[in-house]
PDB file of C-alpha atoms in Angstrom:
ATOM      1  CA  MET A 241     162.212  79.342  51.822  1.00 46.00           C
ATOM      2  CA  GLY A 242     160.388  77.366  49.152  1.00 56.00           C
ATOM      3  CA  GLN A 243     156.723  77.571  48.401  1.00 74.00           C
ATOM      4  CA  GLU A 244     154.333  75.297  50.217  1.00 82.00           C
ATOM      5  CA  ARG A 245     153.398  72.084  48.469  1.00 86.00           C
ATOM      6  CA  ASN A 246     149.717  72.598  47.934  1.00 92.00           C
ATOM      7  CA  ALA A 247     148.505  69.879  45.563  1.00 94.00           C
ATOM      8  CA  VAL A 248     148.787  66.137  44.976  1.00 95.00           C
ATOM      9  CA  ARG A 249     148.924  64.079  41.815  1.00 96.00           C
ATOM     10  CA  LEU A 250     147.188  60.727  41.932  1.00 97.00           C
ATOM     11  CA  LEU A 251     147.127  57.757  39.586  1.00 98.00           C
ATOM     12  CA  VAL A 252     143.836  55.886  39.942  1.00 98.00           C
ATOM     13  CA  THR A 253     143.297  52.527  38.236  1.00 98.00           C
ATOM     14  CA  LEU A 254     140.323  50.169  38.319  1.00 98.00           C
ATOM     15  CA  GLU A 255     141.481  46.785  39.591  1.00 98.00           C
ATOM     16  CA  ASP A 256     140.827  43.468  37.837  1.00 97.00           C
ATOM     17  CA  ILE A 257     140.159  45.097  34.450  1.00 96.00           C
ATOM     18  CA  ASP A 258     142.238  44.503  31.321  1.00 95.00           C
ATOM     19  CA  PRO A 259     143.005  46.584  29.336  1.00 96.00           C
ATOM     20  CA  PRO A 260     143.310  49.053  32.223  1.00 98.00           C
ATOM     21  CA  ILE A 261     140.869  51.865  32.916  1.00 98.00           C
ATOM     22  CA  TRP A 262     142.735  54.693  34.622  1.00 98.00           C
ATOM     23  CA  ARG A 263     142.850  58.419  35.398  1.00 98.00           C
ATOM     24  CA  ARG A 264     145.677  60.739  36.465  1.00 98.00           C
ATOM     25  CA  LEU A 265     144.313  63.500  38.701  1.00 98.00           C
ATOM     26  CA  VAL A 266     145.519  66.651  40.439  1.00 97.00           C
ATOM     27  CA  LEU A 267     143.687  68.171  43.400  1.00 96.00           C
ATOM     28  CA  PRO A 268     144.427  70.545  46.275  1.00 95.00           C
ATOM     29  CA  SER A 269     146.171  68.934  49.227  1.00 94.00           C
ATOM     30  CA  THR A 270     143.675  70.532  51.625  1.00 94.00           C
ATOM     31  CA  TRP A 271     140.808  68.529  50.147  1.00 96.00           C
ATOM     32  CA  THR A 272     139.409  65.721  52.262  1.00 97.00           C
ATOM     33  CA  LEU A 273     138.611  62.151  51.253  1.00 98.00           C
ATOM     34  CA  ASP A 274     134.906  62.853  50.870  1.00 97.00           C
ATOM     35  CA  ARG A 275     135.771  65.400  48.181  1.00 97.00           C
ATOM     36  CA  LEU A 276     138.120  62.897  46.534  1.00 98.00           C
ATOM     37  CA  HIS A 277     135.183  60.480  46.454  1.00 98.00           C
ATOM     38  CA  LEU A 278     133.157  62.974  44.400  1.00 97.00           C
ATOM     39  CA  VAL A 279     136.091  63.606  42.057  1.00 98.00           C
ATOM     40  CA  LEU A 280     136.479  59.859  41.452  1.00 98.00           C
ATOM     41  CA  GLN A 281     132.771  59.518  40.777  1.00 97.00           C
ATOM     42  CA  ALA A 282     133.000  62.181  38.067  1.00 96.00           C
ATOM     43  CA  ALA A 283     136.323  60.987  36.653  1.00 97.00           C
ATOM     44  CA  PHE A 284     135.022  57.444  36.081  1.00 97.00           C
ATOM     45  CA  SER A 285     131.462  58.513  35.161  1.00 96.00           C
ATOM     46  CA  TRP A 286     129.870  56.749  38.121  1.00 96.00           C
ATOM     47  CA  THR A 287     126.433  57.890  39.295  1.00 94.00           C
ATOM     48  CA  ASP A 288     127.175  58.052  43.065  1.00 94.00           C
ATOM     49  CA  SER A 289     124.191  55.808  43.708  1.00 93.00           C
ATOM     50  CA  HIS A 290     125.903  53.141  45.861  1.00 95.00           C
ATOM     51  CA  LEU A 291     127.847  52.862  49.105  1.00 95.00           C
ATOM     52  CA  HIS A 292     131.553  53.584  49.083  1.00 96.00           C
ATOM     53  CA  GLU A 293     134.585  53.608  51.377  1.00 96.00           C
ATOM     54  CA  PHE A 294     138.372  53.970  51.395  1.00 97.00           C
ATOM     55  CA  HIS A 295     140.781  51.304  52.713  1.00 96.00           C
ATOM     56  CA  ILE A 296     143.989  52.918  53.971  1.00 95.00           C
ATOM     57  CA  GLY A 297     146.626  51.152  56.045  1.00 91.00           C
ATOM     58  CA  GLY A 298     144.213  48.430  57.099  1.00 91.00           C
ATOM     59  CA  LEU A 299     141.567  50.920  58.240  1.00 92.00           C
ATOM     60  CA  ARG A 300     138.185  51.887  56.753  1.00 93.00           C
ATOM     61  CA  TYR A 301     137.335  55.502  55.975  1.00 95.00           C
ATOM     62  CA  GLY A 302     133.894  56.682  54.949  1.00 95.00           C
ATOM     63  CA  ASN A 303     130.717  58.112  56.389  1.00 92.00           C
ATOM     64  CA  PRO A 304     130.355  56.361  59.773  1.00 88.00           C
ATOM     65  CA  GLU A 305     126.728  57.467  60.048  1.00 84.00           C
ATOM     66  CA  ILE A 306     125.975  55.072  57.176  1.00 83.00           C
ATOM     67  CA  LEU A 307     128.698  52.428  57.175  1.00 75.00           C
ATOM     68  CA  ASP A 308     128.628  51.591  60.895  1.00 63.00           C
ATOM     69  CA  ILE A 309     125.024  50.409  60.569  1.00 57.00           C
ATOM     70  CA  GLY A 310     124.834  46.785  59.478  1.00 53.00           C
ATOM     71  CA  PHE A 311     128.310  46.428  57.962  1.00 55.00           C
ATOM     72  CA  GLY A 312     130.197  44.362  60.506  1.00 57.00           C
ATOM     73  CA  ASN A 313     132.186  45.332  63.551  1.00 60.00           C
ATOM     74  CA  ALA A 314     135.034  47.239  61.896  1.00 70.00           C
ATOM     75  CA  THR A 315     135.182  50.880  62.903  1.00 85.00           C
ATOM     76  CA  THR A 316     134.685  53.391  60.117  1.00 90.00           C
ATOM     77  CA  PHE A 317     136.781  56.534  60.460  1.00 93.00           C
ATOM     78  CA  ASP A 318     135.189  59.726  59.215  1.00 96.00           C
ATOM     79  CA  TYR A 319     136.573  60.518  55.762  1.00 97.00           C
ATOM     80  CA  ARG A 320     135.436  64.125  56.106  1.00 96.00           C
ATOM     81  CA  THR A 321     138.311  64.733  58.552  1.00 96.00           C
ATOM     82  CA  VAL A 322     141.172  63.228  56.497  1.00 96.00           C
ATOM     83  CA  ARG A 323     142.995  65.578  54.121  1.00 96.00           C
ATOM     84  CA  MET A 324     145.225  64.686  51.216  1.00 94.00           C
ATOM     85  CA  ALA A 325     147.910  66.724  53.017  1.00 93.00           C
ATOM     86  CA  ASP A 326     147.939  64.041  55.724  1.00 93.00           C
ATOM     87  CA  PHE A 327     149.648  61.732  53.224  1.00 90.00           C
ATOM     88  CA  ILE A 328     152.468  64.111  52.270  1.00 85.00           C
ATOM     89  CA  ASP A 329     155.931  62.585  52.764  1.00 81.00           C
ATOM     90  CA  ARG A 330     154.422  59.102  52.980  1.00 82.00           C
ATOM     91  CA  ASP A 331     154.907  56.426  50.341  1.00 81.00           C
ATOM     92  CA  ILE A 332     151.286  55.421  50.140  1.00 87.00           C
ATOM     93  CA  ALA A 333     148.758  53.676  47.971  1.00 94.00           C
ATOM     94  CA  PHE A 334     145.219  52.891  49.043  1.00 97.00           C
ATOM     95  CA  THR A 335     141.916  51.544  47.780  1.00 98.00           C
ATOM     96  CA  TYR A 336     138.626  53.246  46.998  1.00 98.00           C
ATOM     97  CA  VAL A 337     135.674  50.839  46.867  1.00 98.00           C
ATOM     98  CA  TYR A 338     132.451  51.797  45.117  1.00 98.00           C
ATOM     99  CA  ASP A 339     129.288  49.665  45.153  1.00 97.00           C
ATOM    100  CA  PHE A 340     129.694  46.867  47.688  1.00 95.00           C
ATOM    101  CA  GLY A 341     127.748  44.524  45.409  1.00 95.00           C
ATOM    102  CA  ASP A 342     129.658  45.047  42.161  1.00 97.00           C
ATOM    103  CA  ASN A 343     132.788  45.751  44.243  1.00 97.00           C
ATOM    104  CA  TRP A 344     134.552  48.223  41.992  1.00 98.00           C
ATOM    105  CA  ARG A 345     137.992  48.644  43.558  1.00 98.00           C
ATOM    106  CA  HIS A 346     140.172  51.568  42.537  1.00 98.00           C
ATOM    107  CA  ARG A 347     143.890  51.556  43.369  1.00 98.00           C
ATOM    108  CA  VAL A 348     144.938  55.106  44.267  1.00 98.00           C
ATOM    109  CA  VAL A 349     148.661  55.871  44.140  1.00 97.00           C
ATOM    110  CA  LEU A 350     150.043  59.168  45.434  1.00 95.00           C
ATOM    111  CA  GLU A 351     152.525  59.926  42.649  1.00 95.00           C
ATOM    112  CA  ASP A 352     153.756  63.397  43.561  1.00 93.00           C
ATOM    113  CA  ILE A 353     153.343  66.449  45.796  1.00 92.00           C
ATOM    114  CA  LEU A 354     153.134  69.649  43.770  1.00 93.00           C
ATOM    115  CA  VAL A 355     153.638  73.374  44.161  1.00 93.00           C
ATOM    116  CA  LEU A 356     151.056  75.149  42.001  1.00 93.00           C
ATOM    117  CA  ASP A 357     150.757  78.904  41.603  1.00 89.00           C
ATOM    118  CA  PRO A 358     147.975  79.773  41.515  1.00 88.00           C
ATOM    119  CA  LEU A 359     146.328  76.780  43.112  1.00 82.00           C
ATOM    120  CA  PRO A 360     143.487  75.612  40.839  1.00 81.00           C
ATOM    121  CA  ARG A 361     139.978  75.965  42.216  1.00 83.00           C
ATOM    122  CA  HIS A 362     139.005  72.586  40.835  1.00 88.00           C
ATOM    123  CA  ALA A 363     140.441  69.124  40.645  1.00 96.00           C
ATOM    124  CA  GLU A 364     141.691  68.234  37.173  1.00 97.00           C
ATOM    125  CA  CYS A 365     142.154  65.073  35.160  1.00 98.00           C
ATOM    126  CA  LEU A 366     145.473  65.263  33.294  1.00 98.00           C
ATOM    127  CA  GLU A 367     145.100  62.101  31.261  1.00 98.00           C
ATOM    128  CA  GLY A 368     143.500  58.692  31.293  1.00 98.00           C
ATOM    129  CA  ALA A 369     142.234  55.826  29.185  1.00 98.00           C
ATOM    130  CA  ARG A 370     138.962  54.077  28.469  1.00 98.00           C
ATOM    131  CA  ALA A 371     135.448  54.570  29.642  1.00 97.00           C
ATOM    132  CA  GLY A 372     134.336  53.831  33.149  1.00 97.00           C
ATOM    133  CA  PRO A 373     131.876  50.915  33.175  1.00 97.00           C
ATOM    134  CA  PRO A 374     128.187  51.736  33.608  1.00 96.00           C
ATOM    135  CA  ASP A 375     126.755  51.258  37.094  1.00 96.00           C
ATOM    136  CA  ASP A 376     125.177  47.920  37.997  1.00 96.00           C
ATOM    137  CA  VAL A 377     126.740  45.767  35.270  1.00 96.00           C
ATOM    138  CA  GLY A 378     127.948  43.210  37.808  1.00 96.00           C
ATOM    139  CA  GLY A 379     131.497  44.302  38.622  1.00 97.00           C
ATOM    140  CA  PRO A 380     134.845  43.598  36.934  1.00 97.00           C
ATOM    141  CA  TRP A 381     134.083  39.895  36.373  1.00 96.00           C
ATOM    142  CA  SER A 382     130.799  40.582  34.564  1.00 97.00           C
ATOM    143  CA  TYR A 383     131.978  43.640  32.651  1.00 97.00           C
ATOM    144  CA  PRO A 384     133.645  41.691  29.774  1.00 96.00           C
ATOM    145  CA  GLU A 385     130.419  39.747  29.223  1.00 96.00           C
ATOM    146  CA  PHE A 386     128.486  43.030  29.233  1.00 97.00           C
ATOM    147  CA  ILE A 387     130.767  44.346  26.469  1.00 97.00           C
ATOM    148  CA  GLU A 388     130.317  41.135  24.489  1.00 96.00           C
ATOM    149  CA  THR A 389     126.524  41.508  24.540  1.00 97.00           C
ATOM    150  CA  LEU A 390     126.805  45.061  23.199  1.00 96.00           C
ATOM    151  CA  GLN A 391     128.981  43.876  20.327  1.00 95.00           C
ATOM    152  CA  ASP A 392     126.673  40.997  19.401  1.00 95.00           C
ATOM    153  CA  ALA A 393     123.365  42.263  18.030  1.00 94.00           C
ATOM    154  CA  GLU A 394     121.997  38.700  18.115  1.00 93.00           C
ATOM    155  CA  HIS A 395     122.630  38.224  21.825  1.00 95.00           C
ATOM    156  CA  GLN A 396     119.458  37.937  23.910  1.00 95.00           C
ATOM    157  CA  ASP A 397     120.676  40.667  26.282  1.00 95.00           C
ATOM    158  CA  HIS A 398     121.904  43.034  23.588  1.00 96.00           C
ATOM    159  CA  ALA A 399     118.876  45.327  23.467  1.00 96.00           C
ATOM    160  CA  SER A 400     118.374  45.559  27.227  1.00 96.00           C
ATOM    161  CA  ASN A 401     122.059  46.198  27.951  1.00 95.00           C
ATOM    162  CA  LEU A 402     122.231  48.801  25.201  1.00 95.00           C
ATOM    163  CA  ARG A 403     119.276  50.626  26.742  1.00 94.00           C
ATOM    164  CA  TRP A 404     120.941  50.397  30.161  1.00 94.00           C
ATOM    165  CA  ALA A 405     124.071  52.019  28.716  1.00 94.00           C
ATOM    166  CA  GLY A 406     122.040  54.909  27.313  1.00 92.00           C
ATOM    167  CA  GLY A 407     121.815  53.647  23.735  1.00 93.00           C
ATOM    168  CA  HIS A 408     125.568  53.716  23.060  1.00 93.00           C
ATOM    169  CA  PHE A 409     128.703  52.507  24.820  1.00 95.00           C
ATOM    170  CA  ASP A 410     132.280  52.420  23.539  1.00 96.00           C
ATOM    171  CA  PRO A 411     134.654  50.821  26.093  1.00 97.00           C
ATOM    172  CA  GLU A 412     137.603  52.672  24.498  1.00 96.00           C
ATOM    173  CA  TRP A 413     135.970  56.084  24.820  1.00 96.00           C
ATOM    174  CA  PHE A 414     137.796  58.801  26.769  1.00 97.00           C
ATOM    175  CA  ASP A 415     137.117  62.524  26.339  1.00 96.00           C
ATOM    176  CA  LEU A 416     139.428  64.564  28.573  1.00 97.00           C
ATOM    177  CA  ALA A 417     137.542  67.842  28.150  1.00 97.00           C
ATOM    178  CA  LEU A 418     134.211  66.241  28.995  1.00 96.00           C
ATOM    179  CA  ILE A 419     135.638  64.377  31.994  1.00 96.00           C
ATOM    180  CA  ASN A 420     137.032  67.651  33.352  1.00 96.00           C
ATOM    181  CA  LYS A 421     133.681  69.341  32.820  1.00 95.00           C
ATOM    182  CA  ASP A 422     132.058  66.574  34.866  1.00 95.00           C
ATOM    183  CA  ILE A 423     134.654  67.025  37.620  1.00 96.00           C
ATOM    184  CA  ARG A 424     134.009  70.775  37.789  1.00 94.00           C
ATOM    185  CA  ASN A 425     130.254  70.224  37.856  1.00 93.00           C
ATOM    186  CA  THR A 426     130.321  67.672  40.653  1.00 92.00           C
ATOM    187  CA  PHE A 427     130.527  70.380  43.332  1.00 89.00           C
ATOM    188  CA  ARG A 428     127.957  72.676  41.732  1.00 86.00           C
ATOM    189  CA  ALA A 429     124.352  72.708  42.867  1.00 80.00           C
ATOM    190  CA  ASN A 430     121.459  72.352  40.432  1.00 79.00           C
ATOM    191  CA  VAL A 431     123.659  71.177  37.564  1.00 77.00           C
ATOM    192  CA  ARG A 432     122.316  68.458  35.300  1.00 78.00           C
ATOM    193  CA  ARG A 433     124.622  65.476  35.581  1.00 79.00           C
ATOM    194  CA  ARG A 434     125.804  63.373  32.654  1.00 82.00           C
ATOM    195  CA  TRP A 435     124.820  59.739  33.192  1.00 81.00           C
ATOM    196  CA  HIS A 436     125.766  58.232  29.837  1.00 86.00           C
ATOM    197  CA  GLN A 437     128.414  58.424  27.169  1.00 89.00           C
ATOM    198  CA  PRO A 438     127.649  60.944  24.429  1.00 88.00           C
ATOM    199  CA  LYS A 439     126.607  59.325  21.190  1.00 85.00           C
ATOM    200  CA  PRO A 440     129.127  59.917  18.392  1.00 81.00           C
ATOM    201  CA  LEU A 441     128.154  62.158  15.525  1.00 70.00           C
ATOM    202  CA  ILE A 442     127.471  60.377  12.268  1.00 60.00           C
ATOM    203  CA  GLY A 443     130.713  59.984  10.358  1.00 52.00           C
ATOM    204  CA  LYS A 444     132.886  60.776  13.408  1.00 50.00           C
ATOM    205  CA  SER A 445     134.450  58.325  15.795  1.00 48.00           C
ATOM    206  CA  SER A 446     134.351  58.855  19.557  1.00 51.00           C
ATOM    207  CA  LYS A 447     137.453  60.105  21.302  1.00 59.00           C
ATOM    208  CA  ARG A 448     139.640  57.389  22.732  1.00 57.00           C
ATOM    209  CA  GLY A 449     142.347  57.133  25.371  1.00 57.00           C
ATOM    210  CA  ASP A 450     145.601  55.260  25.016  1.00 61.00           C
TER     211      ASP A 450
END
């Protein structure tokens, strides 16, 4: 009898962004969607400061105590009761939406079911590319303009957008070790969160994804 499949590998890509911003993640199959939400927040360097939900098979999954108040008549199913294991043996892709104003949509593809021994205690990012956009920059349609202002020191919004990004922002930045540190920290209490990209050391370029 073979070992139980106890983990899933996901490919998560931000929609409507070119070149693509993506992460490949592994997490235990017993984890629920609310835990996946926190992993995605850390993997893309979001601040978890906006509403969010999952769209799966035409249904909404999230926190019904929040989303069923003032957000239309569609029923919200409790994402705290849905495990990744519920998708095993199903050819499935679904959408994670963060910030209903900026409307950041992440396409989540279940790539593989894994047997890991021992099962890792934490989710892990295996690979990825490019920095997640800062919060509140206007969504995927405004993001290119945001990048343009950062690259043009004469632009009227250059200084304010640079401050908003923490004083430095490289859209090609991707540091696997730091992303995984953020993922591990997301479930820890009283840990100082990283809100901005680290500034590169003088004479050294920032790490980049492919």
